[in-house]
Amino acid sequence: MATVKALKTVEIMSGNNHNLQEGKNGVKPDGNGRVNGRNGSSSYKSKKNWKDNFYESFEETPLLTAILTVMCYGILVLVGHIREYLRFYSIEQNKGHTEPKIEGFVPLFQSWESFYTRNVYRRIRDCWNRPVASSAGAYIDVVECKSDDHNWSLELTEKKYHVMNFGSYNYLGFSETTGPCADSAEQCVRETSLSVTNSRQELGYTTVHQELDRKVAKFLGVEDAITFPMGFATNSMNMPCLVGKGCLLLSDELNHASLVLGSRLTGSTIRVFKHNNMADLEKKLKAALLEGRPRNHRPWKKILIVVEGVYSMEGSIVRLPEILLLKKKYKAYVYLDEAHSIGALGPHGRGVTDYFGIDPKEVDIMMGTFTKSFGAAGGYLAGSKALIRHFRLHSHSSVYSAAVPPPIAKQVISVIDIISGIDGTKKGIERINQLAWNTQYMRRRLQEMGFIVYGNKDSPVVPFIVFYPTKLASISRKALERGLGVVVVGFPATPVIEGRVRLCMSAAHTKEMLDKTLDILNQLGDELNLKYSRKTPPDFKEDDSLLNKE
Amino acid sequence: MSSTMAILPATWDMYDLVQSFLRTPTYHLVVEVCLVLLIIKLIFSKSYKPEKMVLSEKEKEELIAEWTPEPLVPDIPEDHPVIQLMEKNIVTGPPGKYINIRQKSCINMATMNFLGMVANKTIEDEAVRCIKKYGVGSCGPRGFYGTMDVHLDLESKLATFMDCEEAIIYSYGFATISSAIPAYSKRGDVIFCDEGVSFAIQKGLVASRSEIQFFKHNDMEDLERLLQEQAVKDKKNPKKAKVTRRFIVVEGLYLNYGDICPLPKIVELKWKYKVRIFLEESFSFGVLGEAGKGVTEYFGIEVDQIDLITASLENAISSIGGFCVGKKYVIDHQRLSGLGYCFSASQPPLLAAAAAQALMLMQEDPGMMIKLRENCLKLHEGLTSINGIKVVGLPHSPVKHLRLVEPSDDRDLDNQTLQLVADRAIENKVACTVARYLEKEEKFLPPPSIRIAVNCQLESTELDTVISVLAKSFNEVFAL
């Protein structure tokens, strides 16, 4: 069954997918519900057909691998249960910090949750939270963690691994310790102050914030913008200002935790649509308008579609042109979270709107963070003047919480100056092009090697699937020893059978670094048997003109 | 033969039945089957027919075209007074002991810079050193190469300082408590919460989806009443009580009231009714107690008695971020379940290092806390002499609210009056602010006030200036 699906994928990959039976919106979903291959469709009426250059792949998990992966988790859980019994009867020494039983108190944690942490996550927990003793640049110094008791306790050693950094979200390589950005931040610490702890409405609005807000708005090409000191809080604190009871929130199933929390805090009805699946979204929009609110059938007050630009676990890019068509047809509002796409996508680094050549004013609420491409911290909301006025007055952050620390604001300002060429150099555009090239090169080579790579060919988040939790741990440890720092993600952050390695591309990576990384991954792929892909390699090639420095 | 007949009469009846069945004509059978089917249908069909709504495509299109959504945001005039005020009071330079507003250098009574850590030279040096080593941002969440050694260092320093097993840091003060509460308290659990808690806690309560019971501000009898009610409920349904976690959420020093929670009594109730305590110490950390460890030290209560202590690093420490301290098994849970911890980029290293440095300064010089207390007492005494206002808050609290003795019925009018006072004070070089609230969203909206924050660096003469300027401003406004 699965093999048949995999073979179908091959057909789609081969390029002549126009004669394949297509879904309603020109999309051919695969067995796992996601769209594979180039999504060309001649029915789309637009000056430039974006779909011709929109290549995404999500290869189906082979059935046997899926079964074995589930078995792998099953064995881990089984052994865990046996050892819990042994620990309960004090046959095995309990090394964990478990909750002491206090008479009359209800235990603080649900048993399954802490069971999973103790027995599954604990075994491989050295693959996460690795301490770093340098900036998150192209190379990173990872401090070695040693454990004598099977990861119950981890101790830092003096040893440091100097490894290539494919784990940090340093898309444009602005996480730097020297250069104009770091200098302006340093100067700001000296001249202004390290932090402004008042809220904006209580004498915490400084000239630095004014400058930052204006710069961000101008960079994005919208009327106005407002900034906050934490990206996560930008979503969770501000979504409740937009919708409330009697409103409908349509959220992509793979939206980030901050959007999920923000949605929950709004108090509106939340419905989830399948990842990037426009047919499903349209179905839900239509149903919402025809049926109205549950029970009383009154019409909804507003409908807000919440999507991300680039999905950080799948590496897919939102099908924004179609979302905007649906938005117009059904009069919904669109909230676009560009945490991973701002700076990293589009010929000018202005995110998904730039990538698709869409006027950013068509999106109602543009959100993004400064943590990733800007090498700083915090987030922004941008849109029409009226929208931002509303946030200035009613955002939780404007009233109750601290404003952006000035040095961090200065870092963002100088990065924007460089990307948009205000500083008079071409360094910004060079970085954007380097990132685009690196991404395509890495994705093509990995797919050619036979890895199952997820996502869009232009997405700087490059996940490849390794399935087993055991393989996750070994690839992470072995890669670190050989000089490569990667992020691995497993259940519960991904579906059980889709444990993956994630590479984050950066403009700071050189071609030599990429080749070295590919060599390491190629070796590891053979050693650990990770090359699961059965499809023919993709038909795209990186655009070498990006590297021509004029 | 006859004995068999006696034993199996039913079998013979059946045999007869089958025989007669075979002999009947076919139409008879057909009719009977139809009748049986009809009876079944009558039994199982509904007595009435629900009207089925079938819309034609055209009707659907009309319905879709008909619908007009509400505007995304309400129409706010460009010259809304609060926005105008923000633009007018835009700050240049550092918000230290003095703050630059409207080209005037004013004494800063608005920033919660209790210990004068803003613009401290050694803290700045530390921050600059960090930029040179780590850059500005950390470019990742704690799990994915966003844990810098400075974060671990700050965590261990905070844990040692607070005499706790473990500490965890968040990158934003607001996100700390609002992530910590839902990490433990889930749907079905019960939280007993003071009415006077700040907005971040209120958001944490909403995010937890637990049942929330508010008790009157600092009213222990009311709390005990609620706890007793819960105990009665638990007795009735012991099965449910076995899985219902119970929490008390209080602030150490209340931002909105400037008073301190009666912690000894709360701890007593904790053991009596088996409830866990979450203590939010954003405004008491670095302020109360000999060493600035907060309410526990102030009352001489062991930290072990409190299940979780959280605080923001944005007040006494004057960095950005927040932390939680407690037992290892409690805190470690947040590393995988604290949403604002797992899914957010880590605190910028320079801010973590600055916080660690500020903590060290605080430990080196406990005289700061003594000076702060003296300033609070002196200011409190001076402010109480102003006619027409009452000073809300304890004398030694660094947060004080100046409220009108005779408020009008109109909240906006009172706010305007207070804003006039604040404006005049700024003109006379004392910067203070009217406490701002999201009036529609606050659970229990505190009355309008001017909020004063005391800095330990203020000299006696400066405090005199503050008192006289505020007195003058109030008098002038009341005379209008």
Tab-separated table of N, CA and C in Angstrom, chain A residues 97 99-100 105-109 113 117 128-135 168-169 176-177 186 189-190 192-195 197-198 201-202 205-207 210 229-230 237 256-257 264 289 300-302 330-331 333 371 375-376 389-390 393-394 396-397 399-402 408 411 486 502, chain B residues 64-65 67 69-73 76 78 82-83 86-87 90-92 94 111 124-125 128 132-137 139 141-145 147-149 171-172 174 199 207 209 242 244-245 274-276 314 318 328-329 333 336-337 343-345 348 354 436-438 441-442 451:
chain	number	residue	atom	x	y	z
A	97	HIS	N	14.910	12.801	40.157
A	97	HIS	CA	14.311	13.646	41.193
A	97	HIS	C	12.811	13.503	41.087
A	99	GLU	N	8.900	13.126	42.566
A	99	GLU	CA	8.136	13.855	43.570
A	99	GLU	C	7.995	13.009	44.839
A	100	PRO	N	8.334	13.578	45.982
A	100	PRO	CA	8.108	12.829	47.219
A	100	PRO	C	6.614	12.768	47.517
A	105	PHE	N	-1.668	15.435	49.599
A	105	PHE	CA	-1.516	16.260	48.400
A	105	PHE	C	-1.695	15.417	47.142
A	106	VAL	N	-2.368	15.990	46.186
A	106	VAL	CA	-2.513	15.310	44.897
A	106	VAL	C	-1.184	15.460	44.155
A	107	PRO	N	-0.666	14.387	43.539
A	107	PRO	CA	0.615	14.512	42.827
A	107	PRO	C	0.591	15.653	41.819
A	108	LEU	N	1.734	16.303	41.688
A	108	LEU	CA	1.799	17.508	40.863
A	108	LEU	C	1.744	17.182	39.372
A	109	PHE	N	2.203	16.007	38.993
A	109	PHE	CA	2.274	15.696	37.562
A	109	PHE	C	1.429	14.491	37.200
A	113	GLU	N	3.063	11.633	31.641
A	113	GLU	CA	3.972	12.693	31.232
A	113	GLU	C	5.354	12.486	31.840
A	117	THR	N	9.129	11.272	30.220
A	117	THR	CA	10.345	12.043	30.432
A	117	THR	C	11.427	11.181	31.075
A	128	TRP	N	19.762	17.438	23.445
A	128	TRP	CA	19.145	18.768	23.487
A	128	TRP	C	19.774	19.595	24.609
A	129	ASN	N	19.445	20.843	24.640
A	129	ASN	CA	19.918	21.750	25.696
A	129	ASN	C	21.441	21.740	25.840
A	130	ARG	N	22.132	21.505	24.734
A	130	ARG	CA	23.591	21.500	24.833
A	130	ARG	C	24.091	22.911	25.109
A	131	PRO	N	24.895	23.070	26.157
A	131	PRO	CA	25.366	24.426	26.458
A	131	PRO	C	26.383	24.899	25.424
A	132	VAL	N	26.322	26.178	25.139
A	132	VAL	CA	27.160	26.764	24.112
A	132	VAL	C	28.010	27.840	24.759
A	133	ALA	N	29.272	27.919	24.341
A	133	ALA	CA	30.141	28.921	24.945
A	133	ALA	C	30.680	29.889	23.901
A	134	SER	N	29.846	30.202	22.903
A	134	SER	CA	30.279	31.168	21.901
A	134	SER	C	29.040	31.778	21.276
A	135	SER	N	29.215	32.652	20.299
A	135	SER	CA	28.055	33.192	19.608
A	135	SER	C	27.507	32.112	18.675
A	168	SER	N	21.312	26.655	14.817
A	168	SER	CA	20.739	27.948	15.208
A	168	SER	C	19.995	28.589	14.045
A	169	TYR	N	19.017	29.411	14.403
A	169	TYR	CA	18.228	30.118	13.377
A	169	TYR	C	18.950	31.380	12.934
A	176	GLU	N	26.712	37.961	15.217
A	176	GLU	CA	28.136	38.245	15.100
A	176	GLU	C	28.633	38.960	16.343
A	177	THR	N	29.907	38.781	16.634
A	177	THR	CA	30.469	39.446	17.803
A	177	THR	C	31.201	40.728	17.425
A	186	GLU	N	26.661	47.819	21.190
A	186	GLU	CA	27.568	48.170	22.278
A	186	GLU	C	27.493	49.657	22.606
A	189	VAL	N	24.444	50.392	24.600
A	189	VAL	CA	24.542	50.054	26.025
A	189	VAL	C	25.216	51.199	26.760
A	190	ARG	N	26.279	51.735	26.156
A	190	ARG	CA	27.033	52.817	26.794
A	190	ARG	C	26.224	54.104	26.853
A	192	THR	N	22.715	54.788	25.828
A	192	THR	CA	21.312	54.838	26.246
A	192	THR	C	21.180	54.033	27.534
A	193	SER	N	20.806	52.789	27.427
A	193	SER	CA	20.832	51.951	28.619
A	193	SER	C	20.599	50.538	28.175
A	194	LEU	N	20.820	49.624	29.079
A	194	LEU	CA	20.699	48.215	28.743
A	194	LEU	C	19.247	47.830	28.540
A	195	SER	N	18.381	48.384	29.372
A	195	SER	CA	16.984	47.984	29.270
A	195	SER	C	16.069	49.138	29.644
A	197	THR	N	12.509	49.257	31.456
A	197	THR	CA	11.621	48.299	32.100
A	197	THR	C	10.201	48.826	32.272
A	198	ASN	N	9.969	50.082	31.898
A	198	ASN	CA	8.589	50.581	31.956
A	198	ASN	C	7.823	50.068	30.756
A	201	GLN	N	3.215	52.664	27.744
A	201	GLN	CA	2.273	53.717	28.148
A	201	GLN	C	2.661	54.365	29.470
A	202	GLU	N	3.638	53.777	30.151
A	202	GLU	CA	4.037	54.338	31.445
A	202	GLU	C	5.476	54.828	31.374
A	205	TYR	N	8.364	54.521	26.485
A	205	TYR	CA	8.463	54.691	25.036
A	205	TYR	C	9.598	55.657	24.754
A	206	THR	N	10.683	55.148	24.173
A	206	THR	CA	11.845	56.009	23.974
A	206	THR	C	12.059	56.276	22.487
A	207	THR	N	12.966	57.178	22.202
A	207	THR	CA	13.248	57.520	20.805
A	207	THR	C	13.778	56.308	20.035
A	210	GLN	N	10.809	54.426	18.831
A	210	GLN	CA	10.188	55.158	17.720
A	210	GLN	C	10.938	54.847	16.415
A	229	PRO	N	9.520	42.847	23.126
A	229	PRO	CA	10.816	42.246	23.461
A	229	PRO	C	10.885	40.726	23.373
A	230	MET	N	9.776	40.035	23.157
A	230	MET	CA	9.847	38.579	23.076
A	230	MET	C	8.959	38.100	21.942
A	237	MET	N	0.478	37.458	23.512
A	237	MET	CA	-0.093	38.609	24.210
A	237	MET	C	-0.981	39.457	23.310
A	256	HIS	N	2.758	27.192	15.335
A	256	HIS	CA	3.667	27.193	16.478
A	256	HIS	C	2.918	27.326	17.808
A	257	ALA	N	3.552	26.833	18.871
A	257	ALA	CA	2.928	26.844	20.190
A	257	ALA	C	2.475	28.235	20.624
A	264	ARG	N	-5.786	30.303	22.077
A	264	ARG	CA	-6.560	29.822	23.212
A	264	ARG	C	-6.940	30.982	24.127
A	289	LEU	N	-19.424	30.159	7.156
A	289	LEU	CA	-20.329	31.214	6.720
A	289	LEU	C	-21.763	30.702	6.587
A	300	TRP	N	-20.867	34.703	12.353
A	300	TRP	CA	-19.640	35.004	13.099
A	300	TRP	C	-19.375	36.493	13.051
A	301	LYS	N	-18.720	36.991	14.079
A	301	LYS	CA	-18.360	38.410	14.062
A	301	LYS	C	-17.206	38.638	13.082
A	302	LYS	N	-16.136	37.890	13.253
A	302	LYS	CA	-15.012	37.976	12.319
A	302	LYS	C	-14.433	36.578	12.150
A	330	TYR	N	-14.074	35.033	0.984
A	330	TYR	CA	-14.890	34.793	2.186
A	330	TYR	C	-14.762	35.908	3.223
A	331	LYS	N	-14.114	36.996	2.863
A	331	LYS	CA	-13.996	38.174	3.725
A	331	LYS	C	-13.398	37.863	5.089
A	333	TYR	N	-9.970	37.637	7.698
A	333	TYR	CA	-8.720	38.376	7.910
A	333	TYR	C	-7.575	37.373	7.996
A	371	THR	N	14.455	37.283	16.396
A	371	THR	CA	15.381	36.306	16.953
A	371	THR	C	16.189	35.622	15.872
A	375	GLY	N	19.325	38.163	14.287
A	375	GLY	CA	20.304	37.884	15.332
A	375	GLY	C	20.085	38.680	16.598
A	376	ALA	N	18.830	39.008	16.892
A	376	ALA	CA	18.540	39.806	18.091
A	376	ALA	C	17.499	39.043	18.922
A	389	ARG	N	-2.351	51.408	15.821
A	389	ARG	CA	-2.865	52.295	16.883
A	389	ARG	C	-3.585	51.466	17.935
A	390	HIS	N	-4.355	50.507	17.444
A	390	HIS	CA	-5.083	49.633	18.356
A	390	HIS	C	-4.114	48.882	19.270
A	393	LEU	N	-2.564	50.987	21.968
A	393	LEU	CA	-3.462	51.246	23.093
A	393	LEU	C	-3.792	49.991	23.877
A	394	HIS	N	-4.014	48.881	23.179
A	394	HIS	CA	-4.616	47.735	23.859
A	394	HIS	C	-3.751	46.494	23.968
A	396	HIS	N	-1.323	43.916	25.480
A	396	HIS	CA	-0.954	43.661	26.877
A	396	HIS	C	0.433	44.198	27.166
A	397	SER	N	1.283	44.090	26.146
A	397	SER	CA	2.659	44.523	26.356
A	397	SER	C	2.771	46.043	26.482
A	399	VAL	N	0.829	47.995	27.858
A	399	VAL	CA	0.289	48.484	29.123
A	399	VAL	C	1.012	47.874	30.318
A	400	TYR	N	1.335	46.589	30.230
A	400	TYR	CA	1.793	45.904	31.439
A	400	TYR	C	3.242	45.466	31.437
A	401	SER	N	3.906	45.585	30.306
A	401	SER	CA	5.208	44.939	30.311
A	401	SER	C	6.274	45.759	29.618
A	402	ALA	N	7.502	45.385	29.882
A	402	ALA	CA	8.648	46.160	29.447
A	402	ALA	C	8.714	46.293	27.926
A	408	ILE	N	19.203	45.859	21.814
A	408	ILE	CA	18.631	44.866	20.911
A	408	ILE	C	17.910	45.558	19.767
A	411	GLN	N	20.536	46.654	17.306
A	411	GLN	CA	20.998	45.546	16.462
A	411	GLN	C	20.033	45.355	15.296
A	486	VAL	N	23.751	19.599	14.775
A	486	VAL	CA	22.420	19.613	14.162
A	486	VAL	C	21.363	19.461	15.255
A	502	ARG	N	16.988	18.332	11.735
A	502	ARG	CA	16.691	19.601	11.084
A	502	ARG	C	17.970	20.401	10.900
B	64	ILE	N	-22.964	33.844	1.384
B	64	ILE	CA	-21.562	34.234	1.531
B	64	ILE	C	-21.378	35.698	1.175
B	65	ALA	N	-22.075	36.138	0.110
B	65	ALA	CA	-21.950	37.531	-0.306
B	65	ALA	C	-22.584	38.477	0.715
B	67	TRP	N	-22.705	38.229	3.995
B	67	TRP	CA	-22.039	38.376	5.287
B	67	TRP	C	-21.013	39.500	5.267
B	69	PRO	N	-18.169	41.048	7.790
B	69	PRO	CA	-17.543	40.885	9.103
B	69	PRO	C	-17.439	42.220	9.827
B	70	GLU	N	-17.273	42.143	11.113
B	70	GLU	CA	-16.972	43.360	11.875
B	70	GLU	C	-15.576	43.813	11.471
B	71	PRO	N	-15.310	45.125	11.591
B	71	PRO	CA	-13.937	45.551	11.270
B	71	PRO	C	-12.941	44.858	12.198
B	72	LEU	N	-11.725	44.649	11.682
B	72	LEU	CA	-10.711	43.913	12.440
B	72	LEU	C	-10.418	44.592	13.776
B	73	VAL	N	-10.274	45.899	13.736
B	73	VAL	CA	-10.026	46.636	14.979
B	73	VAL	C	-10.994	47.817	15.046
B	76	ILE	N	-10.004	53.934	15.979
B	76	ILE	CA	-9.439	54.777	17.029
B	76	ILE	C	-8.946	56.065	16.383
B	78	GLU	N	-6.847	59.263	15.347
B	78	GLU	CA	-5.399	59.405	15.322
B	78	GLU	C	-4.881	60.197	16.519
B	82	VAL	N	-4.211	58.990	24.754
B	82	VAL	CA	-3.110	58.163	25.260
B	82	VAL	C	-1.966	58.124	24.257
B	83	ILE	N	-2.317	58.042	22.962
B	83	ILE	CA	-1.270	58.019	21.945
B	83	ILE	C	-0.532	59.348	21.899
B	86	MET	N	1.807	59.481	24.749
B	86	MET	CA	3.013	58.680	24.547
B	86	MET	C	4.018	59.438	23.696
B	87	GLU	N	3.511	60.072	22.637
B	87	GLU	CA	4.414	60.805	21.752
B	87	GLU	C	5.008	62.011	22.477
B	90	ILE	N	7.820	61.109	25.121
B	90	ILE	CA	8.820	60.171	24.618
B	90	ILE	C	10.147	60.406	25.343
B	91	VAL	N	10.788	59.313	25.709
B	91	VAL	CA	11.974	59.378	26.553
B	91	VAL	C	13.228	59.361	25.691
B	92	THR	N	14.189	60.197	26.038
B	92	THR	CA	15.499	60.097	25.396
B	92	THR	C	16.507	59.737	26.479
B	94	PRO	N	18.867	57.187	29.055
B	94	PRO	CA	18.545	56.095	29.981
B	94	PRO	C	17.488	56.489	31.011
B	111	THR	N	9.984	54.523	36.925
B	111	THR	CA	10.629	53.247	36.612
B	111	THR	C	10.828	52.439	37.889
B	124	GLU	N	26.953	47.488	32.783
B	124	GLU	CA	27.152	47.801	31.363
B	124	GLU	C	28.410	47.135	30.819
B	125	ASP	N	29.475	47.139	31.624
B	125	ASP	CA	30.718	46.486	31.199
B	125	ASP	C	30.473	45.010	30.921
B	128	VAL	N	28.603	44.569	27.678
B	128	VAL	CA	29.459	44.780	26.510
B	128	VAL	C	30.393	43.587	26.310
B	132	LYS	N	30.603	41.065	22.943
B	132	LYS	CA	31.852	40.708	22.252
B	132	LYS	C	32.073	39.210	22.207
B	133	LYS	N	31.485	38.488	23.169
B	133	LYS	CA	31.690	37.036	23.161
B	133	LYS	C	30.541	36.289	22.472
B	134	TYR	N	29.309	36.725	22.698
B	134	TYR	CA	28.159	35.939	22.225
B	134	TYR	C	27.349	36.627	21.133
B	135	GLY	N	27.680	37.863	20.808
B	135	GLY	CA	26.801	38.594	19.904
B	135	GLY	C	25.589	39.085	20.666
B	136	VAL	N	24.561	39.546	19.952
B	136	VAL	CA	23.408	40.123	20.645
B	136	VAL	C	22.354	39.061	20.955
B	137	GLY	N	21.899	38.357	19.937
B	137	GLY	CA	20.836	37.380	20.178
B	137	GLY	C	21.412	35.980	20.347
B	139	CYS	N	19.732	33.317	18.983
B	139	CYS	CA	19.341	32.624	17.747
B	139	CYS	C	18.804	31.224	17.949
B	141	PRO	N	15.965	28.526	20.615
B	141	PRO	CA	15.394	28.221	21.927
B	141	PRO	C	16.407	27.453	22.768
B	142	ARG	N	16.126	27.314	24.042
B	142	ARG	CA	17.080	26.683	24.938
B	142	ARG	C	17.430	25.271	24.478
B	143	GLY	N	16.467	24.559	23.938
B	143	GLY	CA	16.707	23.180	23.542
B	143	GLY	C	17.668	23.046	22.378
B	144	PHE	N	17.621	24.002	21.456
B	144	PHE	CA	18.386	23.888	20.215
B	144	PHE	C	19.533	24.895	20.175
B	145	TYR	N	20.560	24.628	20.890
B	145	TYR	CA	21.767	25.442	20.890
B	145	TYR	C	21.516	26.892	21.310
B	147	THR	N	21.147	27.525	24.645
B	147	THR	CA	21.590	27.577	26.043
B	147	THR	C	23.040	28.022	26.077
B	148	MET	N	23.276	29.247	26.513
B	148	MET	CA	24.649	29.723	26.611
B	148	MET	C	25.126	29.460	28.043
B	149	ASP	N	26.432	29.431	28.238
B	149	ASP	CA	26.893	29.181	29.602
B	149	ASP	C	26.460	30.283	30.575
B	171	SER	N	12.688	34.451	29.055
B	171	SER	CA	13.230	35.639	28.407
B	171	SER	C	12.345	36.874	28.546
B	172	TYR	N	11.228	36.749	29.250
B	172	TYR	CA	10.365	37.921	29.408
B	172	TYR	C	9.600	37.775	30.718
B	174	PHE	N	6.727	38.932	31.741
B	174	PHE	CA	5.298	38.638	31.618
B	174	PHE	C	5.070	37.159	31.330
B	199	PHE	N	-1.828	41.469	35.956
B	199	PHE	CA	-2.419	40.990	34.719
B	199	PHE	C	-1.749	39.713	34.197
B	207	ALA	N	-4.929	30.684	30.709
B	207	ALA	CA	-4.258	29.674	29.888
B	207	ALA	C	-4.325	28.290	30.521
B	209	ARG	N	-6.835	26.901	32.018
B	209	ARG	CA	-8.175	26.342	31.834
B	209	ARG	C	-8.676	25.629	33.094
B	242	LYS	N	-9.304	13.046	44.330
B	242	LYS	CA	-8.008	12.371	44.267
B	242	LYS	C	-7.152	12.865	43.115
B	244	THR	N	-7.737	16.059	41.647
B	244	THR	CA	-7.846	17.510	41.507
B	244	THR	C	-6.723	18.187	42.284
B	245	ARG	N	-5.806	18.809	41.537
B	245	ARG	CA	-4.749	19.559	42.211
B	245	ARG	C	-5.296	20.898	42.661
B	274	LYS	N	-4.144	21.152	52.385
B	274	LYS	CA	-3.352	20.454	51.359
B	274	LYS	C	-3.422	21.160	49.990
B	275	VAL	N	-3.008	22.375	49.995
B	275	VAL	CA	-3.002	23.169	48.760
B	275	VAL	C	-1.562	23.599	48.504
B	276	ARG	N	-1.182	23.679	47.258
B	276	ARG	CA	0.175	24.141	46.950
B	276	ARG	C	0.184	25.658	46.764
B	314	GLU	N	12.804	42.335	35.802
B	314	GLU	CA	12.670	43.650	35.181
B	314	GLU	C	12.528	44.785	36.195
B	318	SER	N	16.508	45.122	36.989
B	318	SER	CA	16.552	46.022	35.821
B	318	SER	C	17.187	45.413	34.577
B	328	LYS	N	13.892	20.731	42.670
B	328	LYS	CA	14.345	20.297	41.352
B	328	LYS	C	13.226	19.602	40.558
B	329	TYR	N	12.479	18.747	41.242
B	329	TYR	CA	11.450	18.017	40.498
B	329	TYR	C	10.334	18.946	40.021
B	333	HIS	N	10.239	20.203	35.526
B	333	HIS	CA	9.025	19.973	34.741
B	333	HIS	C	8.802	21.096	33.728
B	336	LEU	N	10.302	21.129	30.027
B	336	LEU	CA	9.602	20.523	28.889
B	336	LEU	C	8.166	21.013	28.762
B	337	SER	N	7.625	21.593	29.818
B	337	SER	CA	6.212	21.965	29.780
B	337	SER	C	5.942	23.459	29.879
B	343	PHE	N	9.405	27.011	23.815
B	343	PHE	CA	9.120	27.417	22.444
B	343	PHE	C	9.554	28.838	22.139
B	344	SER	N	10.303	29.430	23.052
B	344	SER	CA	10.732	30.792	22.789
B	344	SER	C	12.246	30.809	22.701
B	345	ALA	N	12.772	31.776	21.968
B	345	ALA	CA	14.214	31.951	21.938
B	345	ALA	C	14.675	32.254	23.354
B	348	PRO	N	18.509	36.941	25.590
B	348	PRO	CA	19.782	37.380	25.004
B	348	PRO	C	20.889	37.297	26.056
B	354	ALA	N	23.949	40.588	32.533
B	354	ALA	CA	23.654	41.801	33.289
B	354	ALA	C	22.881	41.458	34.555
B	436	ARG	N	-1.678	52.481	34.331
B	436	ARG	CA	-2.540	52.160	33.185
B	436	ARG	C	-3.049	50.727	33.300
B	437	TYR	N	-4.292	50.558	32.936
B	437	TYR	CA	-4.892	49.220	32.938
B	437	TYR	C	-5.672	49.026	31.657
B	438	LEU	N	-5.803	47.770	31.237
B	438	LEU	CA	-6.745	47.459	30.161
B	438	LEU	C	-8.088	47.281	30.849
B	441	GLU	N	-10.417	44.361	30.305
B	441	GLU	CA	-9.906	42.999	30.461
B	441	GLU	C	-9.498	42.643	31.874
B	442	GLU	N	-9.281	43.639	32.716
B	442	GLU	CA	-8.922	43.354	34.106
B	442	GLU	C	-10.091	42.670	34.793
B	451	ARG	N	1.016	56.072	40.085
B	451	ARG	CA	1.872	55.069	40.710
B	451	ARG	C	3.293	55.594	40.863
